[in-house]
Short mmCIF file of C-alpha atoms in Angstrom, two decimals:
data_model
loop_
_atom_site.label_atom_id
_atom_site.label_comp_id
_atom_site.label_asym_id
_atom_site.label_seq_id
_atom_site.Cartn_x
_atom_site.Cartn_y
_atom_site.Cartn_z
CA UNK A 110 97.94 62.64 149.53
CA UNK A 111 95.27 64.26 146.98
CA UNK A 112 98.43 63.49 144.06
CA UNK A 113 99.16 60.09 144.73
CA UNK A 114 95.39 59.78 144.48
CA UNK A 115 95.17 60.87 141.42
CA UNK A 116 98.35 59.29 140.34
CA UNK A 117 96.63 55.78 141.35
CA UNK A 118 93.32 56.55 139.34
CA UNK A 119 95.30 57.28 136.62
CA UNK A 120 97.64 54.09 136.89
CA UNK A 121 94.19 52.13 137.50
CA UNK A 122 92.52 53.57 134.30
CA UNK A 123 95.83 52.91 132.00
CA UNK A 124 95.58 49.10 132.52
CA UNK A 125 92.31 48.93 132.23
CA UNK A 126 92.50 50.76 129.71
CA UNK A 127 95.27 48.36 128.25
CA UNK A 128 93.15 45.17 129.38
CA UNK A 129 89.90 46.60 127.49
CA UNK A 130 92.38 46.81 124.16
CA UNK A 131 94.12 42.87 124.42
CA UNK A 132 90.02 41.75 125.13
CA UNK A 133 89.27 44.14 121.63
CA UNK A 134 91.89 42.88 119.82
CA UNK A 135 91.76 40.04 116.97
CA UNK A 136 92.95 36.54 117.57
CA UNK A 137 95.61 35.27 115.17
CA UNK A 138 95.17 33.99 111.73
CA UNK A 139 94.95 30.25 111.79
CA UNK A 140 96.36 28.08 108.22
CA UNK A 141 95.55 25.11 106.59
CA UNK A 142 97.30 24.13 103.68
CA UNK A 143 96.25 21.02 101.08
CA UNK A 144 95.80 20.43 97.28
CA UNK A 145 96.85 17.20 95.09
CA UNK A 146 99.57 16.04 92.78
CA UNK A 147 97.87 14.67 89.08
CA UNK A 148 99.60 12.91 86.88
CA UNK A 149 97.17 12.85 83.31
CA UNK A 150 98.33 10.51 80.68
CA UNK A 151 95.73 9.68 77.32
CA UNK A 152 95.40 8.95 74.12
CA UNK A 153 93.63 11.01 71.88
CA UNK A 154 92.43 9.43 68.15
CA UNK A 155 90.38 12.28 65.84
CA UNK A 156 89.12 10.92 63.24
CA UNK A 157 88.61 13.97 60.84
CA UNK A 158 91.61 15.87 61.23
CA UNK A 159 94.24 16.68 62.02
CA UNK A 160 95.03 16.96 66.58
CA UNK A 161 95.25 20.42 67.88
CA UNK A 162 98.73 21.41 67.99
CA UNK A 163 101.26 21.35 71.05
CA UNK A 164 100.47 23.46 73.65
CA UNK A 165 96.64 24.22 72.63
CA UNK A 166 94.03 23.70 75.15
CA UNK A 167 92.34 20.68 73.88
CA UNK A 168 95.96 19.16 74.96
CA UNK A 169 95.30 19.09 78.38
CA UNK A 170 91.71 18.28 78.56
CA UNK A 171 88.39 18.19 76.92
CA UNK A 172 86.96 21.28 75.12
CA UNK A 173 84.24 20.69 73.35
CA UNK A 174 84.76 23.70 70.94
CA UNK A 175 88.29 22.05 69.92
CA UNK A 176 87.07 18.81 68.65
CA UNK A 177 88.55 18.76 64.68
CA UNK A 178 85.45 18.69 61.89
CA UNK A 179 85.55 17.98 58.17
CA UNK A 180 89.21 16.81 58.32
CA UNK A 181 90.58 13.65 56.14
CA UNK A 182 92.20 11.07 57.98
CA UNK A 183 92.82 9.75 61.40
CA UNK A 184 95.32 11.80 63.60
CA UNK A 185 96.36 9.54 66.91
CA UNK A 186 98.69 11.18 69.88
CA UNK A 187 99.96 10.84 73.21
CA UNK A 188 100.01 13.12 76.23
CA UNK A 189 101.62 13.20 79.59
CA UNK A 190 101.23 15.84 81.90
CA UNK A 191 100.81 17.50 85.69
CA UNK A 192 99.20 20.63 84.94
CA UNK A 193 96.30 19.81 86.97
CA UNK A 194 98.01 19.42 90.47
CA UNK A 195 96.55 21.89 92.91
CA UNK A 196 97.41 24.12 95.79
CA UNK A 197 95.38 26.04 98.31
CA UNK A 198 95.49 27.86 101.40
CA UNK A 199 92.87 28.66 104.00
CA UNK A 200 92.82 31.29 106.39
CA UNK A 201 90.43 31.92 109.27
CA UNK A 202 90.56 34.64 112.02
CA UNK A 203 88.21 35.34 114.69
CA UNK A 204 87.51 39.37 114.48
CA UNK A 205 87.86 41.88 117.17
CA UNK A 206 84.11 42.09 116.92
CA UNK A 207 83.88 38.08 117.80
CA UNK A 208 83.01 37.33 114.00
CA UNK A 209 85.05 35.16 112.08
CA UNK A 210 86.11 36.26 108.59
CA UNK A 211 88.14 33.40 106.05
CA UNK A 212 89.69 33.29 102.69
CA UNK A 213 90.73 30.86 100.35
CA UNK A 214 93.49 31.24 97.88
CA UNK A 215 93.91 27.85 94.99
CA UNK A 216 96.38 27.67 92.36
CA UNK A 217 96.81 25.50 89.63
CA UNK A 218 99.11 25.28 86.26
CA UNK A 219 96.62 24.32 83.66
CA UNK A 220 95.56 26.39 80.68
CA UNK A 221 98.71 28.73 80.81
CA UNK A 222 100.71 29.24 77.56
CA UNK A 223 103.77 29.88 79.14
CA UNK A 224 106.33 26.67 78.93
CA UNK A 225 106.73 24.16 76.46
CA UNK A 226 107.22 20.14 76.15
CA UNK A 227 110.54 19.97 75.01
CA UNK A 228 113.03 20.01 77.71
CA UNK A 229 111.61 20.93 81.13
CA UNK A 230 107.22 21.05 80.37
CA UNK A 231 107.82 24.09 83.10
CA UNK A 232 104.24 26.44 82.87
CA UNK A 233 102.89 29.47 85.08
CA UNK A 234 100.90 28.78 88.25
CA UNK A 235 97.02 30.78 87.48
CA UNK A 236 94.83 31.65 90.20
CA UNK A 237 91.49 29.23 90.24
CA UNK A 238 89.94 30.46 93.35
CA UNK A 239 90.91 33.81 95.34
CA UNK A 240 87.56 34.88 97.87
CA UNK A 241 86.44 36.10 101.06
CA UNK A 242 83.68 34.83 103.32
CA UNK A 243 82.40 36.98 106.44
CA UNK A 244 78.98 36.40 107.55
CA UNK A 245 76.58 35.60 104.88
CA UNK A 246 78.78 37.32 102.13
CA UNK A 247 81.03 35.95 99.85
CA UNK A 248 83.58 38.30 98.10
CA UNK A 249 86.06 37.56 95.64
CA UNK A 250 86.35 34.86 92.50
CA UNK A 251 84.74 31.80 93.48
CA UNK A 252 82.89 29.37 91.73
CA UNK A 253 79.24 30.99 89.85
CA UNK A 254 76.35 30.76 92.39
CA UNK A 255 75.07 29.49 88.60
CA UNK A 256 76.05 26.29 88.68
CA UNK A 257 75.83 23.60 91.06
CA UNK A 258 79.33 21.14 91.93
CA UNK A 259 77.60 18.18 93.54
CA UNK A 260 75.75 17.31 90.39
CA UNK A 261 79.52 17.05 88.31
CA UNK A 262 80.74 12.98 88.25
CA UNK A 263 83.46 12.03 89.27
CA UNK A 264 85.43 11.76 86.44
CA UNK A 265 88.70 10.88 84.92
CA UNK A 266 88.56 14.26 82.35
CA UNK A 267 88.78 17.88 84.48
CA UNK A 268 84.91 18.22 84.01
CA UNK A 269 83.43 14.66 82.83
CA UNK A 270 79.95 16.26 81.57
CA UNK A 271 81.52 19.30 80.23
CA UNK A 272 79.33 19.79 76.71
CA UNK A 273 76.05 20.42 78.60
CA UNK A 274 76.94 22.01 82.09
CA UNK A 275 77.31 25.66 83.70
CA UNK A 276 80.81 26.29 84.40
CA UNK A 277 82.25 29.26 85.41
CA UNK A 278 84.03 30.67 88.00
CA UNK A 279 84.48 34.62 88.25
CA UNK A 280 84.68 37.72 90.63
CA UNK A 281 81.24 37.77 92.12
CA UNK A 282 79.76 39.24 95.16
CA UNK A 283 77.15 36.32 96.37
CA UNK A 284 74.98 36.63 99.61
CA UNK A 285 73.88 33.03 101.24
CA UNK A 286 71.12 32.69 103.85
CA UNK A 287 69.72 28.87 104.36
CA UNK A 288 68.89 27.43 100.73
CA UNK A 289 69.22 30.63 99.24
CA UNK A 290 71.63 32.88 97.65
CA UNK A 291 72.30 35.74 95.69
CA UNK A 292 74.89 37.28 93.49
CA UNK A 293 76.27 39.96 91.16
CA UNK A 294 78.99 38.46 88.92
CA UNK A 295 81.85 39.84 86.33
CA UNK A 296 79.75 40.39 83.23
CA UNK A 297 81.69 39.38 79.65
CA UNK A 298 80.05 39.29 76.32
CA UNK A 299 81.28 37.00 73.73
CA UNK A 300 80.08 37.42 70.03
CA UNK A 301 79.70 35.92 66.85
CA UNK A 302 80.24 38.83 63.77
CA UNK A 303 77.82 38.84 61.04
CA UNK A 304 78.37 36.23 58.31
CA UNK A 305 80.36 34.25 60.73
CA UNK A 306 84.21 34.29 61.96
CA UNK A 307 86.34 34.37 64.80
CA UNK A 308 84.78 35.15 67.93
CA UNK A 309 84.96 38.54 69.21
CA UNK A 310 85.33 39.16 73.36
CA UNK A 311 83.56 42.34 74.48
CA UNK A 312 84.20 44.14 77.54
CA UNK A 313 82.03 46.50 77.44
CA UNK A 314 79.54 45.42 79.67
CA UNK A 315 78.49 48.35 82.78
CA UNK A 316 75.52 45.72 84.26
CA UNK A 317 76.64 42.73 86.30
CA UNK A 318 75.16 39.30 85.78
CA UNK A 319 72.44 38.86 88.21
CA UNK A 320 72.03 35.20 89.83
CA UNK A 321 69.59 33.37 91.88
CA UNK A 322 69.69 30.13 93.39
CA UNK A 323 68.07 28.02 95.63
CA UNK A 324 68.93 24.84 97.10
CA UNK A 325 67.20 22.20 98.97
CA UNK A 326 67.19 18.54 100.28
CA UNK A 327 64.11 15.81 100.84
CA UNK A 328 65.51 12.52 101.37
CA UNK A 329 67.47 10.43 99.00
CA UNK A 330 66.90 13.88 96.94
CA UNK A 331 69.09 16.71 96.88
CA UNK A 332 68.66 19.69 94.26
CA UNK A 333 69.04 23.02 92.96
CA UNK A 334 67.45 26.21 90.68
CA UNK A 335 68.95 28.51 89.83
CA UNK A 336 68.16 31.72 87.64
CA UNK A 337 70.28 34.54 85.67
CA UNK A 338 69.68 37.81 84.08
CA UNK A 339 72.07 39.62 81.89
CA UNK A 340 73.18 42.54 79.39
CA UNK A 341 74.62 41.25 76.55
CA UNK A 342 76.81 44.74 75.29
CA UNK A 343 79.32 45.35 72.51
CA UNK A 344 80.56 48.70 70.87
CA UNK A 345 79.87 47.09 67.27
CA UNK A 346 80.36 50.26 65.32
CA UNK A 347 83.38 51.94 67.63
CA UNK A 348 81.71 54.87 68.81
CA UNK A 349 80.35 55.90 72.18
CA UNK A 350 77.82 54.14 72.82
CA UNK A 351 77.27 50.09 72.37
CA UNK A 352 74.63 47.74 71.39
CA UNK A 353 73.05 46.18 74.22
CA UNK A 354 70.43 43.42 74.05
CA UNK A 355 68.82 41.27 77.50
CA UNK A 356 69.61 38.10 78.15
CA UNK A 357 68.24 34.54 80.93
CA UNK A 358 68.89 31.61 81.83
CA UNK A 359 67.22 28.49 84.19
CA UNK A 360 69.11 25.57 85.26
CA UNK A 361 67.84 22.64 87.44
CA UNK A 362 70.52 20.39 88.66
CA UNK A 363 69.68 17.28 91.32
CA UNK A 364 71.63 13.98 92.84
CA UNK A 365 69.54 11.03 94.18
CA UNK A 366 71.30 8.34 96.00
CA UNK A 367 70.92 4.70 95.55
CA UNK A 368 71.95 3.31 98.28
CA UNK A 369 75.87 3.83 97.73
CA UNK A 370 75.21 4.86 94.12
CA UNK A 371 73.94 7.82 92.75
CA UNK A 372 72.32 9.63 89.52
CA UNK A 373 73.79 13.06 89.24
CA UNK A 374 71.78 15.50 85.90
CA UNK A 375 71.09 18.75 85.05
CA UNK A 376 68.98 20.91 82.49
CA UNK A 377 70.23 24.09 81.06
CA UNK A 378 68.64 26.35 78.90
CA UNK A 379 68.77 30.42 77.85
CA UNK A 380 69.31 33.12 75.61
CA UNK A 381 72.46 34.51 75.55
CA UNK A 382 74.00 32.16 77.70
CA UNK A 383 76.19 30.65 75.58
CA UNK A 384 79.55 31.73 78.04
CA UNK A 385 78.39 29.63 80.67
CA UNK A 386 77.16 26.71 79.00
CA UNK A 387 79.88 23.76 77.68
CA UNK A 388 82.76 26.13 78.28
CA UNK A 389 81.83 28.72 75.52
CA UNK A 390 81.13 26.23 73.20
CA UNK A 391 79.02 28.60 71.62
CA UNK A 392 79.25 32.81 71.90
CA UNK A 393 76.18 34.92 73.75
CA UNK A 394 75.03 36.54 70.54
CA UNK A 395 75.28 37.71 66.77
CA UNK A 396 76.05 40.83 65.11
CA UNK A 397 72.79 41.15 62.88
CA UNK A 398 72.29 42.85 59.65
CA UNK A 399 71.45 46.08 61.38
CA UNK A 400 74.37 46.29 63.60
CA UNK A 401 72.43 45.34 66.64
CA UNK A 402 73.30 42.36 68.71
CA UNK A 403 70.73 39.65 68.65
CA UNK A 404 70.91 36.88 71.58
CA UNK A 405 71.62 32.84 71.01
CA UNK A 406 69.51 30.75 72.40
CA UNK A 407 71.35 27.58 73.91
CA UNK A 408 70.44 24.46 75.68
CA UNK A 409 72.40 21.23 77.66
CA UNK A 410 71.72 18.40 79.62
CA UNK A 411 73.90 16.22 81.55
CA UNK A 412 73.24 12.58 82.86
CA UNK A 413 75.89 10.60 85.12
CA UNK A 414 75.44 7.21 87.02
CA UNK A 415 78.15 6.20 89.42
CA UNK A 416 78.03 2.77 90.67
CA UNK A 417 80.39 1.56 93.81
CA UNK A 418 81.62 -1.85 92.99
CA UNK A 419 83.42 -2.41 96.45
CA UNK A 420 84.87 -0.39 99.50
CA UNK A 421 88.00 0.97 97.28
CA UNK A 422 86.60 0.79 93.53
CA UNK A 423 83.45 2.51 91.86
CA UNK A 424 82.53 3.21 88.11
CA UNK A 425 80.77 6.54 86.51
CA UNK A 426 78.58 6.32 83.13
CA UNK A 427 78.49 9.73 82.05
CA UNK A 428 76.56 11.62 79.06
CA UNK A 429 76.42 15.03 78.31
CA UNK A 430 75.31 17.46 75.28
CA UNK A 431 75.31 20.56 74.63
CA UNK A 432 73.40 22.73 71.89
CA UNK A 433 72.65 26.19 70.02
CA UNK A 434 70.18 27.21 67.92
CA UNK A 435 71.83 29.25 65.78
CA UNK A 436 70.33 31.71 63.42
CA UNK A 437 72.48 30.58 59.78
CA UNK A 438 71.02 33.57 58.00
CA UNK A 439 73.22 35.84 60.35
CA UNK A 440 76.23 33.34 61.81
CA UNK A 441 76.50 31.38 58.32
CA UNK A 442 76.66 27.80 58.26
CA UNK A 443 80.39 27.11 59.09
CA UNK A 444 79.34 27.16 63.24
CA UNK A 445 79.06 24.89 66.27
CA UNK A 446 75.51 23.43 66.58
CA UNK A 447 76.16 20.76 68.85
CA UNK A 448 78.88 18.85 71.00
CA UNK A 449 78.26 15.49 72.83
CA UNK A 450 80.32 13.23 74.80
CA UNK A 451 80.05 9.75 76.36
CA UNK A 452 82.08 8.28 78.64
CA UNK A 453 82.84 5.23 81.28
CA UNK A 454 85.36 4.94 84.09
CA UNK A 455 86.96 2.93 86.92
CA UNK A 456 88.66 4.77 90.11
CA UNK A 457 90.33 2.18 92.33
CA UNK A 458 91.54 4.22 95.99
CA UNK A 459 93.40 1.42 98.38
CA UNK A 460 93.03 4.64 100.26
CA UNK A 461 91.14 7.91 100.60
CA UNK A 462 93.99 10.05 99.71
CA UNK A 463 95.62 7.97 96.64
CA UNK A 464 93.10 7.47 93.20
CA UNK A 465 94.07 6.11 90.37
CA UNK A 466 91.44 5.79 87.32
CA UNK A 467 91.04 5.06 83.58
CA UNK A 468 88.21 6.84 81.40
CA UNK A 469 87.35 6.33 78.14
CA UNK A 470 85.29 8.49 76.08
CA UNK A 471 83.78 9.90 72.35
CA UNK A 472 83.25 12.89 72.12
CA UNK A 473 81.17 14.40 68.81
CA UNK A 474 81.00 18.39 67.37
CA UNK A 475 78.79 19.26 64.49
CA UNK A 476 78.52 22.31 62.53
CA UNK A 477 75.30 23.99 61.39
CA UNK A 478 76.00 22.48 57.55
CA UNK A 479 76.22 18.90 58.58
CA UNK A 480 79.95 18.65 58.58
CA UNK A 481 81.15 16.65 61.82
CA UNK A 482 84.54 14.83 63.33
CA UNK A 483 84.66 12.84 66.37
CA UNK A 484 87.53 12.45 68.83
CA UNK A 485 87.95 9.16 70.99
CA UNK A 486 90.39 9.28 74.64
CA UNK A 487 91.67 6.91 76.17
CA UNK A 488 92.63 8.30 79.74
CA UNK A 489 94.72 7.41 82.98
CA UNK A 490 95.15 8.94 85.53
CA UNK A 491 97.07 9.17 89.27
CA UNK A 492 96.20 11.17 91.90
CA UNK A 493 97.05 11.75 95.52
CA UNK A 494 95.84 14.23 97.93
CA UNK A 495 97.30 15.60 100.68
#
């Protein structure tokens, strides 16, 4: 009697015990997939030089750096392409613990070297966004809690404002509670070498960037600010130990609606920001006489108005600029000072998921000594998301 007893307790405690681990145990992972197919077709006309061969960046869309100066003669060409078209995958799961934790993975084909345009224009899928979000954290490369999205126009070109905005996106570690959030980011130095030259990419850095942002809403209004902090580092004579210098930077960013329209800006300005500004139009800092590294101070603004013209067309006017104040006596003369583009489009969507739009734009780069060149797009595009 006393052993079948015990024989029941024990049965009794094994499913319980069994029951206790299915409740404990994590649901399943739930998928999404989506992204969009991009055809980009434009016509590029430089008027001092000669285009940026096949395959460069400046191919496949704007880059302020790449606009040809001081050249002789106009240099007109075509390009087709689908580089841009996007995949992604979300994943959410509900925890053991009853949190949820989700990650996002995004692929695209742009920027890669790989492939070429003469028989199949095949090129390497790159990862854009790979991260993590549980709770309040963030984990993973996602875009820089530096910038702010909802301020970019919509916009024919990858960026539309590139010249004068932060854009980045990096490994990062951000924590978000309300209107604010914090980060620690992938720190990168890029340099200019004494006298002037090719630019030189340090990764040397031990101190992560340092971000702060805050953003808020009041009517019609919506806006952000948002701080960094940085060591700028580089082993400039190849020993042990490297040359480090500080470096800051503010940017304000805000979108007020107008009715269905909308004025999208921002103001950026630092030292030694010069990586996240205008897509590294200009480097963080300069090797100086001494061997030490001495920070560049850079600035940008960014102005976009996007009127809707019906239920299924709309327009952006978009201006953007971006600018260094460069110290000649140590970088020479022969360096970006300043990039600037203009630009007006028209997006027609009979429906939410198909766009198609034409953009065109001038875009300007000067060097310290005066010398210029200017590069005018025509752009189409097609676009449907799924």
């Amino acid at each position: 009697m006393l052993k079948r007893y015990q024989k029941s307790l024990i049965a009794s405690a094994v499913v319980g015990s069994l029951a206790f681990t299915s409740a404990a145990q994590a649901a399943e992972p739930e998928f999404s997939f989506g992204g969009y197919v991009k055809l980009d077709a434009f016509m590029s006309d430089y008027s001092d030089g000669s285009a940026p061969a096949s395959g460069n960046l400046g191919r496949q869309f704007y880059i302020p750096s790449l606009t040809p100066v001081g050249g002789t003669g106009d240099d007109a060409i075509s390009d087709f392409h689908a580089r841009q078209s996007r995949l992604f995958m979300d994943v959410t799961q509900e925890l053991s613990n009853g949190e949820s934790v989700a990650a996002h993975v995004e692929i695209d084909f742009l920027t890669m070297p790989d492939g070429n345009e003469r028989v199949s224009s095949s090129y390497a899928p790159r990862i854009r966004q790979a991260y993590i979000k549980y709770g309040n954290w963030t984990v993973g490369q996602a875009w820089s809690n530096f910038m702010n999205l909802s301020t970019l126009p919509e916009a024919v070109d990858f960026i539309g404002t590139t010249d004068g905005v932060a854009f980045n996106r990096q490994p990062l570690i951000k924590y978000s509670d309300g209107g604010w959030s914090f980060s620690i980011e992938n720190p990168e130095t890029t340099v200019s070498p004494n006298g002037g030259g090719a630019r030189i990419t340090s990764s040397d850095g031990v101190m992560p960037d340092f971000t702060a942002k805050y953003t808020g809403k009041s009517g019609d209004l919506s806006y952000s600010v948002a701080g960094i902090l940085r060591q700028l580092a580089y082993d400039v004579d190849g020993d042990s130990s490297d040359e480090t210098t500080g470096a800051y930077g503010v940017s304000l960013s805000a979108k007020y609606m107008l009715g269905d329209d909308d004025i999208r800006a921002s103001f950026t300005m630092g030292s030694g920001l010069g990586r996240y500004l205008g897509l590294n139009t200009f480097n963080d800092a300069v090797i100086d006489a001494n061997g030490e590294l001495e920070a560049i101070d850079v600035m940008g603004v960014t102005l976009a108005y996007r009127h809707v013209w019906s239920e299924t067309s709309r327009s952006s006017f978009t201006y953007s600029r971006g600018w260094a104040d460069n110290d000649t006596a140590l970088i020479g003369t022969g360096t970006t000072e300043s990039t600037q583009r203009i630009g007006v489009n028209y997006m027609y969507s009979p429906d939410k998921a198909l766009t198609f739009g034409v953009e065109l734009s001038q875009a300007t780069r000067e060097l310290d000594n005066g010398v210029d060149g200017d590069m005018t797009r025509l752009h189409f595009m097609a676009m449907y998301k799924f």
